[in-house]
Amino acid sequence: MNCQQCRKKIRDSLAAGESRLAIEVTAHENSCEVCHQFHAAKLDLFRSLEVGLRMIVNAQVPPSLLPGVRARLDQEPVSHLAAMPRWTFVAVAAVAILAMSAAYTLWHPPKPFSLPQTVSTAAPQSAGNLETSTTPLQEFPKVFSPLRSTHFVRPGSSTSAPQVIVSAEERQAYAKFVAETPEQEADTLALAPPGQPVPEAAEDPAEIALLQIESLEVKPLMTTESE
Amino acid sequence: MHELVLIQPGRTLEAESAREISRSRLHREFESRLAECGPLTFRVAHGVLRNAADAEDVAQEALLRAYQKFDRLRDATRFRAWLVRITFRLALDRWRSARRREQREAQWAMPDSRPAPRTAEELADSNAFQARLEKAMEQLPEKFRLVLLLAAVEGYTLEEVAGMLGIPMGTVKSRLFFARKQLAEKLR
């Protein structure tokens, strides 16, 4: 055992509070004066530590401590909050959280689904063949404005003309259907917006009157030689 | 002339008397522990604060808090450990606030120009050793510090300290070992 190992074992032994050193440490210490002095110095240090700690901790307890505590205990009753069982606080917290979540759900309803595009059509009675396309769509409980606003109209609300939702795919399919069947031209009138007047379907071909301007003098062109 | 009587709903005489009985029972039980644990509370506080007046103040505060929450303590055998922890926390809070105040005041004071002694062995003989020891203790981790203080309290063995803190005996020994070693290192 060298001096470094011996000193480390001396320090560990004193820190652990062991009363005796190991045999090999004692043997080295007997043969090495420097380690012997080191052991004596460290022994003094650890003894001083113990004495100092005991002086700090075991101070004289002031006689006024317990009477002072008793006086304060008499003044201060057990609080009612402290007397309440712990589960009461948990129950109150749970009820508060439930109430807050319910209030949030009521005041902030879940966002409705948004359609890609909506088209308002005329009344079903004027739509004719459009009934087949509007019937399933009328089952939606809410009708949304084309601008995707959060305002919605309930089915029973006071709107002048009933509105239906037509998705983009259905609108394209209907346009294709109309393009393929020109004889059903009147059905396209159903796509007119509800506010605008519907033009009457003309049975006879239209006649275009000649344009006549009274103040305008019309002269025949000069005949050329080539003519 | 009619006499007005204040009737509080939900409060009957039986409930009031039962509460009073429970309160007096708690008070008696706490009072019986006070004589045993009062000095220990003061010593733990003094070990941290090293000032008798502050330690007494903290000990009274800790005992009062323990009394207020006494009915919440499920295991009565753990009362001493519980009280020691309350006291230790309160004393540490007080010590930290005092240290902050000292630091603020030290900014306006002249620095200490006294030369420090050379080695711990020389320090042990000098009057400054106690001050250096207290300074070194302040730098110890809290768990080491608490074990060191409780082990130094007269009349308590290591087994009692282990029981008080609710930790195994080996843990107490190892914490004590590292605490002493660190103290010796700081004082070198």
XYZ file of C-alpha atoms in Angstrom:
415
model
C 0.000 0.000 0.000
C 1.378 3.380 -0.966
C 0.847 6.662 0.871
C -1.907 7.887 -1.475
C -4.019 4.758 -0.959
C -3.396 4.919 2.779
C -4.560 8.529 3.035
C -7.681 7.818 1.029
C -8.565 4.934 3.317
C -7.924 7.109 6.385
C -10.286 9.816 5.066
C -13.004 7.303 4.170
C -12.730 5.572 7.509
C -13.032 8.804 9.463
C -15.935 10.059 7.315
C -17.777 6.794 7.873
C -17.310 7.191 11.616
C -15.368 3.958 12.038
C -13.461 3.742 15.276
C -10.692 1.475 13.988
C -8.596 1.559 10.855
C -7.951 -1.461 8.678
C -4.957 -3.624 9.535
C -2.995 -2.780 6.370
C -3.569 0.951 6.946
C -2.333 0.679 10.506
C 0.713 -1.250 9.326
C 1.546 1.410 6.748
C 0.971 4.180 9.235
C 3.387 2.618 11.700
C 6.091 2.553 9.071
C 5.356 6.003 7.540
C 5.672 9.083 9.693
C 4.027 11.399 7.145
C 0.891 9.248 6.964
C 0.841 9.019 10.724
C 0.794 12.817 10.994
C -1.842 12.962 8.273
C -4.040 10.581 10.262
C -3.645 12.647 13.427
C -4.501 15.868 11.638
C -7.586 14.384 9.979
C -8.697 12.858 13.234
C -8.585 16.299 14.825
C -10.494 17.783 11.931
C -13.326 15.251 12.065
C -13.546 15.544 15.840
C -13.785 19.293 15.499
C -16.506 18.811 12.898
C -18.520 16.644 15.271
C -18.067 19.061 18.133
C -18.985 22.026 15.969
C -22.100 20.296 14.644
C -23.235 19.349 18.116
C -22.696 22.903 19.275
C -24.835 24.198 16.429
C -27.660 21.726 16.810
C -27.877 21.168 20.558
C -28.447 24.732 21.524
C -30.322 25.537 24.706
C -34.038 25.334 24.041
C -35.591 28.608 25.183
C -38.153 28.111 27.978
C -40.574 30.396 26.194
C -40.942 28.008 23.241
C -43.699 25.698 24.489
C -45.755 28.353 26.324
C -45.576 30.481 23.187
C -46.788 27.608 21.033
C -49.634 26.840 23.458
C -50.723 30.448 23.456
C -50.802 30.526 19.677
C -52.671 27.224 19.557
C -55.375 28.603 21.822
C -55.760 31.643 19.626
C -55.871 29.685 16.423
C -58.652 27.118 16.072
C -58.503 24.266 13.643
C -59.563 25.703 10.339
C -62.710 24.379 8.727
C -60.847 23.835 5.512
C -58.396 21.591 7.275
C -61.264 19.621 8.777
C -62.719 18.883 5.362
C -61.712 15.557 3.844
C -59.397 15.606 0.893
C -61.890 14.037 -1.525
C -64.097 17.108 -1.105
C -61.548 19.230 -2.917
C -61.268 16.650 -5.703
C -65.061 16.510 -6.080
C -65.370 20.285 -6.184
C -62.611 20.511 -8.784
C -64.261 17.811 -10.922
C -67.654 19.538 -10.802
C -66.066 22.853 -11.729
C -64.284 21.311 -14.712
C -67.505 19.630 -15.883
C -69.455 22.867 -15.600
C -66.827 24.785 -17.527
C -66.686 22.213 -20.310
C -70.492 22.146 -20.563
C -70.619 25.924 -20.735
C -67.941 25.949 -23.412
C -69.831 23.371 -25.464
C -73.073 25.344 -25.217
C -71.601 28.684 -26.172
C -69.226 27.327 -28.783
C -71.070 24.616 -30.784
C -68.920 22.347 -32.925
C -68.128 23.838 -36.341
C -70.440 22.570 -39.085
C -69.033 20.745 -42.051
C -68.300 22.997 -45.000
C -69.235 22.205 -48.508
C -66.995 23.226 -51.376
C -69.644 25.376 -53.047
C -73.340 26.083 -52.622
C -75.884 27.209 -55.127
C -79.265 28.617 -54.387
C -81.984 27.488 -56.695
C -85.521 28.465 -57.282
C -88.516 27.071 -55.521
C -89.107 23.359 -55.981
C -92.534 23.939 -57.544
C -90.921 25.837 -60.415
C -88.023 23.503 -60.726
C -89.829 20.711 -62.470
C -87.442 17.864 -63.032
C -85.039 19.261 -60.445
C -86.924 17.403 -57.743
C -84.820 14.320 -58.270
C -81.619 16.202 -57.468
C -82.911 18.248 -54.589
C -84.776 15.594 -52.656
C -81.789 13.974 -50.870
C -80.199 17.324 -50.205
C -83.218 18.636 -48.383
C -82.562 16.176 -45.619
C -79.747 18.355 -44.289
C -80.871 20.082 -41.136
C -79.054 23.326 -41.820
C -78.594 25.439 -44.921
C -75.478 27.541 -45.120
C -74.807 30.701 -47.006
C -72.491 30.537 -50.017
C -69.942 32.729 -48.272
C -69.338 30.049 -45.616
C -70.361 32.335 -42.854
C -71.088 30.860 -39.441
C -74.654 32.108 -39.672
C -77.019 29.339 -40.538
C -80.713 29.194 -41.293
C -82.876 26.629 -39.652
C -85.337 24.702 -41.848
C -88.359 26.253 -40.210
C -87.083 29.812 -40.271
C -88.788 32.619 -42.207
C -87.030 32.704 -45.531
C -88.939 33.910 -48.604
C -87.825 31.122 -50.887
C -86.618 27.695 -49.864
C -82.969 27.036 -50.487
C -81.188 23.823 -51.178
C -77.573 22.885 -51.174
C -76.103 21.614 -54.393
C -72.604 20.296 -54.295
C -70.122 21.006 -57.042
C -70.223 17.480 -58.405
C -74.005 17.514 -58.632
C -73.964 20.927 -60.229
C -71.533 19.739 -62.891
C -73.540 16.610 -63.464
C -76.682 18.646 -63.875
C -74.983 21.047 -66.304
C -73.805 18.109 -68.325
C -77.309 16.681 -68.301
C -78.744 19.956 -69.530
C -76.145 20.262 -72.257
C -76.901 16.785 -73.512
C -80.685 17.335 -73.574
C -81.309 20.710 -75.226
C -85.030 19.954 -75.609
C -85.390 20.297 -71.869
C -84.208 23.857 -72.003
C -86.925 25.036 -69.663
C -85.368 23.059 -66.894
C -82.379 25.345 -66.920
C -84.623 28.069 -65.670
C -84.553 26.335 -62.379
C -80.959 27.407 -61.970
C -81.888 31.053 -61.960
C -81.449 32.807 -58.631
C -84.648 33.174 -56.636
C -84.679 36.981 -56.663
C -84.527 37.461 -60.416
C -87.584 37.240 -62.684
C -87.755 34.221 -64.809
C -87.951 35.062 -68.566
C -90.864 33.532 -70.395
C -90.091 30.828 -72.789
C -90.818 31.944 -76.365
C -92.667 29.573 -78.606
C -92.198 31.593 -81.865
C -88.854 32.593 -83.318
C -87.981 36.197 -82.597
C -88.109 38.847 -85.290
C -85.539 41.595 -85.512
C -86.850 44.950 -86.735
C -84.796 47.071 -89.082
C -82.973 49.950 -87.588
C -84.349 53.258 -88.709
C -82.757 56.566 -87.977
C -84.714 59.594 -89.156
C -82.007 62.220 -89.134
C -79.678 60.092 -91.114
C -79.655 60.551 -94.864
C -78.638 57.525 -96.767
C -77.176 58.036 -100.207
C -76.408 55.361 -102.713
C -72.797 54.757 -103.366
C -71.189 56.070 -106.497
C -71.070 53.512 -109.220
C -67.619 52.794 -110.473
C -66.563 51.928 -113.967
C -65.725 48.482 -113.040
C -69.340 47.862 -112.135
C -91.071 42.046 23.403
C -89.978 39.346 21.004
C -86.570 37.820 21.181
C -84.680 37.427 17.976
C -82.981 34.081 17.497
C -80.477 33.569 14.715
C -80.929 30.161 13.185
C -78.232 28.976 10.812
C -79.503 26.411 8.325
C -77.644 23.111 8.170
C -76.100 23.504 11.596
C -77.603 21.494 14.325
C -76.613 21.339 17.928
C -75.443 17.747 17.586
C -73.127 18.533 14.728
C -71.715 21.482 16.590
C -71.035 19.470 19.703
C -69.515 16.617 17.696
C -67.179 19.068 16.045
C -66.238 20.493 19.403
C -65.507 17.038 20.789
C -63.382 16.154 17.793
C -61.502 19.402 18.109
C -60.755 18.937 21.789
C -59.616 15.368 21.135
C -57.219 16.594 18.435
C -56.004 19.324 20.733
C -55.262 16.861 23.536
C -53.473 14.497 21.176
C -51.351 17.278 19.767
C -50.590 18.613 23.220
C -49.235 15.238 24.267
C -46.773 15.282 21.375
C -45.785 18.881 21.855
C -43.547 18.336 24.875
C -41.660 15.569 23.069
C -41.297 17.221 19.669
C -40.938 20.874 20.630
C -37.214 20.733 21.479
C -36.474 18.652 18.379
C -38.232 21.240 16.228
C -36.197 24.020 17.784
C -32.939 22.142 17.275
C -33.581 21.416 13.630
C -34.427 25.080 13.058
C -31.364 26.183 14.992
C -29.165 23.845 12.985
C -30.197 25.649 9.827
C -30.498 29.201 11.115
C -27.947 29.239 13.984
C -29.883 31.960 15.680
C -31.951 31.256 18.770
C -34.600 33.910 18.194
C -35.150 32.962 14.557
C -35.122 29.274 15.425
C -37.768 29.754 18.105
C -39.916 31.707 15.712
C -39.628 29.035 13.032
C -40.263 26.249 15.531
C -43.457 27.926 16.728
C -44.593 28.453 13.156
C -43.883 24.823 12.282
C -45.780 23.531 15.296
C -48.703 25.763 14.479
C -48.842 24.507 10.913
C -48.621 20.947 12.116
C -51.537 21.605 14.444
C -53.642 23.100 11.669
C -53.129 20.041 9.486
C -52.938 17.489 12.260
C -56.174 15.742 11.294
C -54.845 15.103 7.790
C -51.988 12.987 9.115
C -53.049 9.417 8.450
C -50.187 7.609 10.150
C -49.687 8.993 13.646
C -46.321 7.264 13.984
C -44.969 9.456 11.213
C -45.690 12.631 13.128
C -42.087 13.329 14.084
C -40.779 12.887 10.535
C -43.582 15.063 9.217
C -42.854 17.780 11.749
C -39.108 17.653 11.082
C -39.706 18.138 7.382
C -42.049 21.069 7.945
C -39.510 22.677 10.246
C -36.607 22.067 7.908
C -38.483 23.610 4.964
C -39.566 26.640 6.958
C -36.072 27.151 8.334
C -34.543 26.912 4.866
C -36.998 29.495 3.554
C -36.178 31.821 6.413
C -32.448 31.282 5.944
C -32.658 32.005 2.199
C -34.564 35.221 2.695
C -32.083 36.298 5.389
C -29.187 35.541 3.087
C -30.720 37.615 0.301
C -31.136 40.476 2.728
C -27.523 40.135 3.856
C -26.315 40.152 0.270
C -28.211 43.348 -0.397
C -26.731 44.969 2.682
C -23.250 43.664 1.898
C -23.221 45.593 -1.343
C -23.061 48.784 0.712
C -20.561 47.531 3.274
C -16.790 47.324 3.093
C -15.400 43.901 2.095
C -13.777 41.855 4.809
C -10.009 42.151 4.446
C -9.006 39.618 7.047
C -6.706 36.897 5.653
C -8.088 33.364 5.766
C -6.204 30.774 7.798
C -4.191 28.309 5.790
C -5.402 24.795 6.616
C -8.370 23.142 8.256
C -6.203 21.907 11.084
C -5.208 25.457 11.920
C -8.789 26.550 11.544
C -9.927 23.980 14.099
C -7.905 25.762 16.751
C -9.093 29.192 15.815
C -12.322 30.930 16.603
C -13.114 31.200 12.926
C -13.573 27.465 12.626
C -17.207 27.554 13.657
C -17.972 30.238 11.116
C -16.239 28.283 8.375
C -18.090 25.150 9.382
C -21.429 26.930 9.192
C -20.534 28.314 5.793
C -19.544 24.864 4.580
C -22.787 23.375 5.867
C -24.805 25.880 3.903
C -23.253 24.565 0.713
C -24.248 20.968 1.378
C -27.211 19.428 -0.465
C -30.396 19.533 1.591
C -30.739 15.787 2.076
C -27.176 15.531 3.386
C -27.673 18.529 5.596
C -30.830 17.202 7.213
C -29.241 13.842 8.003
C -26.150 15.555 9.399
C -28.232 17.778 11.673
C -30.462 14.999 12.942
C -27.505 12.711 13.575
C -25.897 15.450 15.637
C -28.977 15.968 17.803
C -28.326 14.535 21.260
C -30.276 11.479 22.199
C -31.013 10.260 18.674
C -29.329 7.207 17.226
C -28.905 6.522 13.534
C -31.753 4.000 13.690
C -34.035 6.689 15.063
C -32.926 9.113 12.369
C -33.680 6.491 9.722
C -37.114 5.923 11.234
C -37.741 9.641 11.492
C -36.949 10.239 7.840
C -38.514 7.031 6.596
C -35.385 5.888 4.800
C -33.266 2.756 5.254
C -30.416 2.673 7.686
C -27.882 2.180 4.888
C -29.094 5.341 3.199
C -28.627 7.297 6.390
C -25.086 5.983 6.754
C -24.155 6.715 3.163
C -25.592 10.250 3.339
C -23.726 10.855 6.558
C -20.525 9.569 5.009
C -20.775 11.833 1.953
C -21.827 14.804 4.063
C -18.815 14.494 6.380
C -16.496 13.928 3.476
C -17.760 17.010 1.645
C -17.493 19.091 4.784
C -13.882 18.007 5.294
C -13.126 18.792 1.657
C -14.638 22.265 1.947
C -12.701 22.995 5.102
C -9.379 21.847 3.668
